[in-house]
Short mmCIF file of N, CA and C in Angstrom, two decimals:
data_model
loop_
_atom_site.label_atom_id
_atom_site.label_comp_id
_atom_site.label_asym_id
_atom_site.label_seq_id
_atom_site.Cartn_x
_atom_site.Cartn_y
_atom_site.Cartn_z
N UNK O 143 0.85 -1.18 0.00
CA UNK O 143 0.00 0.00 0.00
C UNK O 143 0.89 1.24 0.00
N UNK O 144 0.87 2.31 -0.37
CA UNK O 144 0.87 3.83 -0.87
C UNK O 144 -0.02 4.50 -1.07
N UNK O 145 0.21 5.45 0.03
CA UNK O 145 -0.84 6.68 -0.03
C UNK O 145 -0.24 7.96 0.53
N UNK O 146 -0.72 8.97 0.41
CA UNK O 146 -0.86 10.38 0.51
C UNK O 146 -1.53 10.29 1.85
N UNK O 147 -0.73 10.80 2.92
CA UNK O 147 -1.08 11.10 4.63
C UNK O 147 -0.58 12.01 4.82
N UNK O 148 -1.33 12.99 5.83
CA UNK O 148 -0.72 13.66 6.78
C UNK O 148 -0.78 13.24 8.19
N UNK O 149 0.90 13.77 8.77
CA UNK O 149 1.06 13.27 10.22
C UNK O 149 0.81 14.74 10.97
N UNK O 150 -0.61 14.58 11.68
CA UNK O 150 -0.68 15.76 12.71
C UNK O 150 0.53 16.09 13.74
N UNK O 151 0.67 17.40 13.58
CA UNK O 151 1.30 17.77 15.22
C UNK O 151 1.17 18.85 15.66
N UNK O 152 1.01 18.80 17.25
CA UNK O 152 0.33 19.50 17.49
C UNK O 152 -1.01 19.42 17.87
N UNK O 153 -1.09 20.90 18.05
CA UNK O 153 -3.10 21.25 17.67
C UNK O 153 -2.96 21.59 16.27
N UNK O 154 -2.39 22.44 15.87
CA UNK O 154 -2.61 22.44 14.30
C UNK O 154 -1.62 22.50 13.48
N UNK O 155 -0.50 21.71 13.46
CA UNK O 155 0.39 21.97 12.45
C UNK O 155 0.01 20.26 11.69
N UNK O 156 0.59 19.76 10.58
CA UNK O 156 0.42 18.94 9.44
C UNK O 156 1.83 19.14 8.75
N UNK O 157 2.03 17.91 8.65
CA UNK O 157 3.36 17.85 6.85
C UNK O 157 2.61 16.40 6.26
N UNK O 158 2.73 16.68 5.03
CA UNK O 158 2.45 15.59 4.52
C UNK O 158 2.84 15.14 3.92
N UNK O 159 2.92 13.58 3.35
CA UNK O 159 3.86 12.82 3.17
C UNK O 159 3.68 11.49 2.79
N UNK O 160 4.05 10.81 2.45
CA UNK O 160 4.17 9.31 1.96
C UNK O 160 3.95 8.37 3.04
N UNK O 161 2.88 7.51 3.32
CA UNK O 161 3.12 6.23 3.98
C UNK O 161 3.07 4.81 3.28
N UNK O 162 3.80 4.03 3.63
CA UNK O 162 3.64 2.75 2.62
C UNK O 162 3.95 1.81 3.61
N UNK O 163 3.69 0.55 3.29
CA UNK O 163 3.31 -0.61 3.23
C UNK O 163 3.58 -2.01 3.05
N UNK O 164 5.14 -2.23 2.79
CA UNK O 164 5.38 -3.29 1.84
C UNK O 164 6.42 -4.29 2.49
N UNK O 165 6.03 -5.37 2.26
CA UNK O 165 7.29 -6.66 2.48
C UNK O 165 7.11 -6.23 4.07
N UNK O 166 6.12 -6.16 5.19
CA UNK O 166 6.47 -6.56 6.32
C UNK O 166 7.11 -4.50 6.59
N UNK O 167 7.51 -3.69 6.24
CA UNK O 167 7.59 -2.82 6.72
C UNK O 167 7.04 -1.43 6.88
N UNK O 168 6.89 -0.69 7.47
CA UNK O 168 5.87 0.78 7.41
C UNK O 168 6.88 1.79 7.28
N UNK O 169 7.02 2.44 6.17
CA UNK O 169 7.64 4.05 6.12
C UNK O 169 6.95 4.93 5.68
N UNK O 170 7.04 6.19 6.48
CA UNK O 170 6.91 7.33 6.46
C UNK O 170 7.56 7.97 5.68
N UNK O 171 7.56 8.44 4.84
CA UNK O 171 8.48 9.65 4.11
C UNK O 171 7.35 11.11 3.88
N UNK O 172 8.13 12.06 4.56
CA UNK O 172 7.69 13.64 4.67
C UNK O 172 8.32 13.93 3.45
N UNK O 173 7.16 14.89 2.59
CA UNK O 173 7.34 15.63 1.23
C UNK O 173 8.03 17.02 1.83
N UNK O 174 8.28 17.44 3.38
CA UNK O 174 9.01 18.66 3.51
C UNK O 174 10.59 18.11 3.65
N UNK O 175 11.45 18.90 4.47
CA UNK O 175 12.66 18.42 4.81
C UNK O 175 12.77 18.33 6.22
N UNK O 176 11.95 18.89 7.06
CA UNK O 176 12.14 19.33 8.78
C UNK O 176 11.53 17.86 9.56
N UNK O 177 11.30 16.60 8.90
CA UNK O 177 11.08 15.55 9.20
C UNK O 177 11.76 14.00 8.77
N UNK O 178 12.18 13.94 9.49
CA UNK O 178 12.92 12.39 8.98
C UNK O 178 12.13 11.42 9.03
N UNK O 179 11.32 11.28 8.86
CA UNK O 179 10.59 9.81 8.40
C UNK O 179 10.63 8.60 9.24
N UNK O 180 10.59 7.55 8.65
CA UNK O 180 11.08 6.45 9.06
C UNK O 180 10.24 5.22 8.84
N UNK O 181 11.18 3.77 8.95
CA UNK O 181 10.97 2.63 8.12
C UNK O 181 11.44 1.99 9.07
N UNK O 182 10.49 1.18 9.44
CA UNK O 182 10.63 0.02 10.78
C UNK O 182 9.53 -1.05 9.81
N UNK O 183 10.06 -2.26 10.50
CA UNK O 183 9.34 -3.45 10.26
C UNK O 183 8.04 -3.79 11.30
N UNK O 184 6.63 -3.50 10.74
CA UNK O 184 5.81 -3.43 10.91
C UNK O 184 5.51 -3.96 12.48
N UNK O 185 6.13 -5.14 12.85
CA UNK O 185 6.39 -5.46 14.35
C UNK O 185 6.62 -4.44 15.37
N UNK O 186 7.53 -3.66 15.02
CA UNK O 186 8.31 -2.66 15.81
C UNK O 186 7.04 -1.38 16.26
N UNK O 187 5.84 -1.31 15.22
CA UNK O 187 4.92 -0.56 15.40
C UNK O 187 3.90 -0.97 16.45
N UNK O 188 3.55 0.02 17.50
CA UNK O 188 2.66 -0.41 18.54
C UNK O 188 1.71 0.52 18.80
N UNK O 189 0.72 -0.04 19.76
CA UNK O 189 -0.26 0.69 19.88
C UNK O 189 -1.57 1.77 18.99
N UNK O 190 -1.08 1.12 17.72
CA UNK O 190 -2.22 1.56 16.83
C UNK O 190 -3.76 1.66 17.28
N UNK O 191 -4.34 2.84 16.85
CA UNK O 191 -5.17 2.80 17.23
C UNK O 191 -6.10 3.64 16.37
N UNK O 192 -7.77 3.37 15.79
CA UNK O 192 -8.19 4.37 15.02
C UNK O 192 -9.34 4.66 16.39
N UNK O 193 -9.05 6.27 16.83
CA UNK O 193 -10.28 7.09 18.02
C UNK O 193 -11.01 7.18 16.73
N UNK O 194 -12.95 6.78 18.01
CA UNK O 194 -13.64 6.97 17.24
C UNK O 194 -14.20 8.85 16.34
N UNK O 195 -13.27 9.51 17.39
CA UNK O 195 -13.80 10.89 16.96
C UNK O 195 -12.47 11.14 15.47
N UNK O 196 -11.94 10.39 15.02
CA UNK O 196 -11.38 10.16 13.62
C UNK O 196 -12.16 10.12 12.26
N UNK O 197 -13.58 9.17 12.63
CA UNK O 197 -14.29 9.00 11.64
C UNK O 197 -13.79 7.70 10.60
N UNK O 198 -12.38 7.15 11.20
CA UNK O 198 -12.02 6.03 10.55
C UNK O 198 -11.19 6.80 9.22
N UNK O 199 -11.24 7.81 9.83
CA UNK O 199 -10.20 8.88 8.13
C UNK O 199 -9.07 8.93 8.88
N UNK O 200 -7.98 8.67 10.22
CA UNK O 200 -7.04 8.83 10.58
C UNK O 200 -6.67 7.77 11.90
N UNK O 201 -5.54 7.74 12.06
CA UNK O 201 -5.13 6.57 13.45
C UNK O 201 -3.73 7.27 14.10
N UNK O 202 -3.60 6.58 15.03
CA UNK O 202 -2.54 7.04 16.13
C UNK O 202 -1.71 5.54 16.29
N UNK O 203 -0.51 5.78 16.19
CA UNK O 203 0.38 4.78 16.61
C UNK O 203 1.58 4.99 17.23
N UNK O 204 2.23 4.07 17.85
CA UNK O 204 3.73 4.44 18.44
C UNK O 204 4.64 3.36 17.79
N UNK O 205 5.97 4.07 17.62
CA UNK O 205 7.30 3.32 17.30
C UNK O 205 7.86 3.91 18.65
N UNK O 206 8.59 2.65 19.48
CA UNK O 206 9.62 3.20 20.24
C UNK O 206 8.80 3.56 21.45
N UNK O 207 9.58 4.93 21.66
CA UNK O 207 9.20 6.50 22.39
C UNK O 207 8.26 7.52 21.42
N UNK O 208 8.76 7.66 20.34
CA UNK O 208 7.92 8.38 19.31
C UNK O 208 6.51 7.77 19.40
N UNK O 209 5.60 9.25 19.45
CA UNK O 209 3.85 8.96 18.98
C UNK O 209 3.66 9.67 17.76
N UNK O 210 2.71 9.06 16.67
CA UNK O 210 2.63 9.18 15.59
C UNK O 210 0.90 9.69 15.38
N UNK O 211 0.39 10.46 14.92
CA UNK O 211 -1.19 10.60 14.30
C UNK O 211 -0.89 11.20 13.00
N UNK O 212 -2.07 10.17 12.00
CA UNK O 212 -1.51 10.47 10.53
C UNK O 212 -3.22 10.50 10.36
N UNK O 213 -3.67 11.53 9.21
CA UNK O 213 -4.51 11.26 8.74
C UNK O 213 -5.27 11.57 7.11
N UNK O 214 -5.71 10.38 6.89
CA UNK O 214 -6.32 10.86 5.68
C UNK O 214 -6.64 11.46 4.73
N UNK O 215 -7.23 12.48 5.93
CA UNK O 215 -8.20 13.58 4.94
C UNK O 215 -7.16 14.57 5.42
N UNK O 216 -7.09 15.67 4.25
CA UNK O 216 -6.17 16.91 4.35
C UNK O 216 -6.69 18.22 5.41
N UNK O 217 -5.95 18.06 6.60
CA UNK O 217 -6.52 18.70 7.51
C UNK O 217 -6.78 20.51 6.76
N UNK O 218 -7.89 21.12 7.43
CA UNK O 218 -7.75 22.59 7.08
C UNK O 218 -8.17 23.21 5.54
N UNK O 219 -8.77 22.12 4.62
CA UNK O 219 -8.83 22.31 3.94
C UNK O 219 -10.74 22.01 3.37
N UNK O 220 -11.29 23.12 2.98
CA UNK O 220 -12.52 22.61 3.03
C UNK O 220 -13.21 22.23 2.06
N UNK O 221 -12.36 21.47 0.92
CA UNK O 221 -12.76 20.64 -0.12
C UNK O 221 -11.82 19.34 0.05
N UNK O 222 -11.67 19.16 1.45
CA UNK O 222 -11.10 17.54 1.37
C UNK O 222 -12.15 16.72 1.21
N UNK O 223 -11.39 15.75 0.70
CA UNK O 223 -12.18 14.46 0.24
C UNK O 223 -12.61 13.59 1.45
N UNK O 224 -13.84 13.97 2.38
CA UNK O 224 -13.21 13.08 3.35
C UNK O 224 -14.06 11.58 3.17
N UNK O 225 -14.71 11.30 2.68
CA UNK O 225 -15.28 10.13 2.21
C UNK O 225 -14.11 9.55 1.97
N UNK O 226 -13.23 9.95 0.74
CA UNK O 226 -12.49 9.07 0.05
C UNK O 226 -11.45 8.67 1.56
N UNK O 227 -10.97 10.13 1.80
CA UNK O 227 -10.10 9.69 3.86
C UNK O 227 -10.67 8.46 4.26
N UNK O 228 -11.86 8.45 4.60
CA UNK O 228 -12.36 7.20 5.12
C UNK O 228 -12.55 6.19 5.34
N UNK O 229 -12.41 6.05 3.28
CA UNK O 229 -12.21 4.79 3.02
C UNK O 229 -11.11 4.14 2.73
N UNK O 230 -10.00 5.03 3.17
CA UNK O 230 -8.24 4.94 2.71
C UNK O 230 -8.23 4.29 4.21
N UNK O 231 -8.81 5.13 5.00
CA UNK O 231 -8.60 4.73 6.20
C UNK O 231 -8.82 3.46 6.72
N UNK O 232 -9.92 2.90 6.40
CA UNK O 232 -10.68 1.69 6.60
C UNK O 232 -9.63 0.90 5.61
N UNK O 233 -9.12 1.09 4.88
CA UNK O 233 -8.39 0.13 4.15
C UNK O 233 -6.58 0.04 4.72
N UNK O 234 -6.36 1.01 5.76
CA UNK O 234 -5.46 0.70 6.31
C UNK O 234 -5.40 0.29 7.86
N UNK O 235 -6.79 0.24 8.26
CA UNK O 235 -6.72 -0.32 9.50
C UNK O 235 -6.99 -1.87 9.27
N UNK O 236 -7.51 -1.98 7.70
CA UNK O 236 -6.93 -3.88 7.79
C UNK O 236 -6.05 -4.14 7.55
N UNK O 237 -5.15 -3.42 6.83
CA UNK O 237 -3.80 -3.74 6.30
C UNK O 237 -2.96 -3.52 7.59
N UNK O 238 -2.98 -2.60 8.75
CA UNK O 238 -2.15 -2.82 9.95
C UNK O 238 -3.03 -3.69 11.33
N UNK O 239 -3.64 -3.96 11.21
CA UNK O 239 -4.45 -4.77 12.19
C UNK O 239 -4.97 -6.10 12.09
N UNK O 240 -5.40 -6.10 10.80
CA UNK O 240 -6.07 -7.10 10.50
C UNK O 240 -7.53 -7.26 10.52
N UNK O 241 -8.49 -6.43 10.67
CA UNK O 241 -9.66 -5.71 11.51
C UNK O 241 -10.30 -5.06 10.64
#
């Protein structure tokens, strides 16, 4: 899987960026420069979680010490797609959960 996410931080800041999917591992890659990313083997990822006040368009996870919230739909913007968020979403909480 490949898709177009943003990782919240904050109350309102966003970069957005690449998440993928493949052979057993999860990377992040930020389209800015002020973020290093990162590519761990899907094990190493914990505590995933989609809150229901998400709408199933975004989830929260931890690597490590690092906490992560990525979502979907393009925050701040008021022609996001958030249907389509939703259903990106729902299609990555089976692909990291199984669920």
């Amino acid at each position: 899987m490949f898709t177009l996410v943003w990782r919240l931080k904050g109350l309102t800041g966003s970069d957005a960026g690449h998440l993928e999917l493949e052979g057993g591992r999860l990377s992040w890659t930020p389209l800015g420069d002020d973020d290093p990313g990162f590519d761990v083997p899907l094990a190493e990822v914990q505590d995933i979680s989609y809150p229901w006040y998400y709408f199933s368009g975004g989830f929260k996870m931890r690597i490590g010490a690092d906490k992560y919230r990525f979502s979907f739909v393009e925050p701040a913007n008021d022609s996001a797609d958030i249907f389509g968020g939703r259903r990106t979403g729902k299609e990555w909480k089976k692909a990291l959960t199984g669920k």
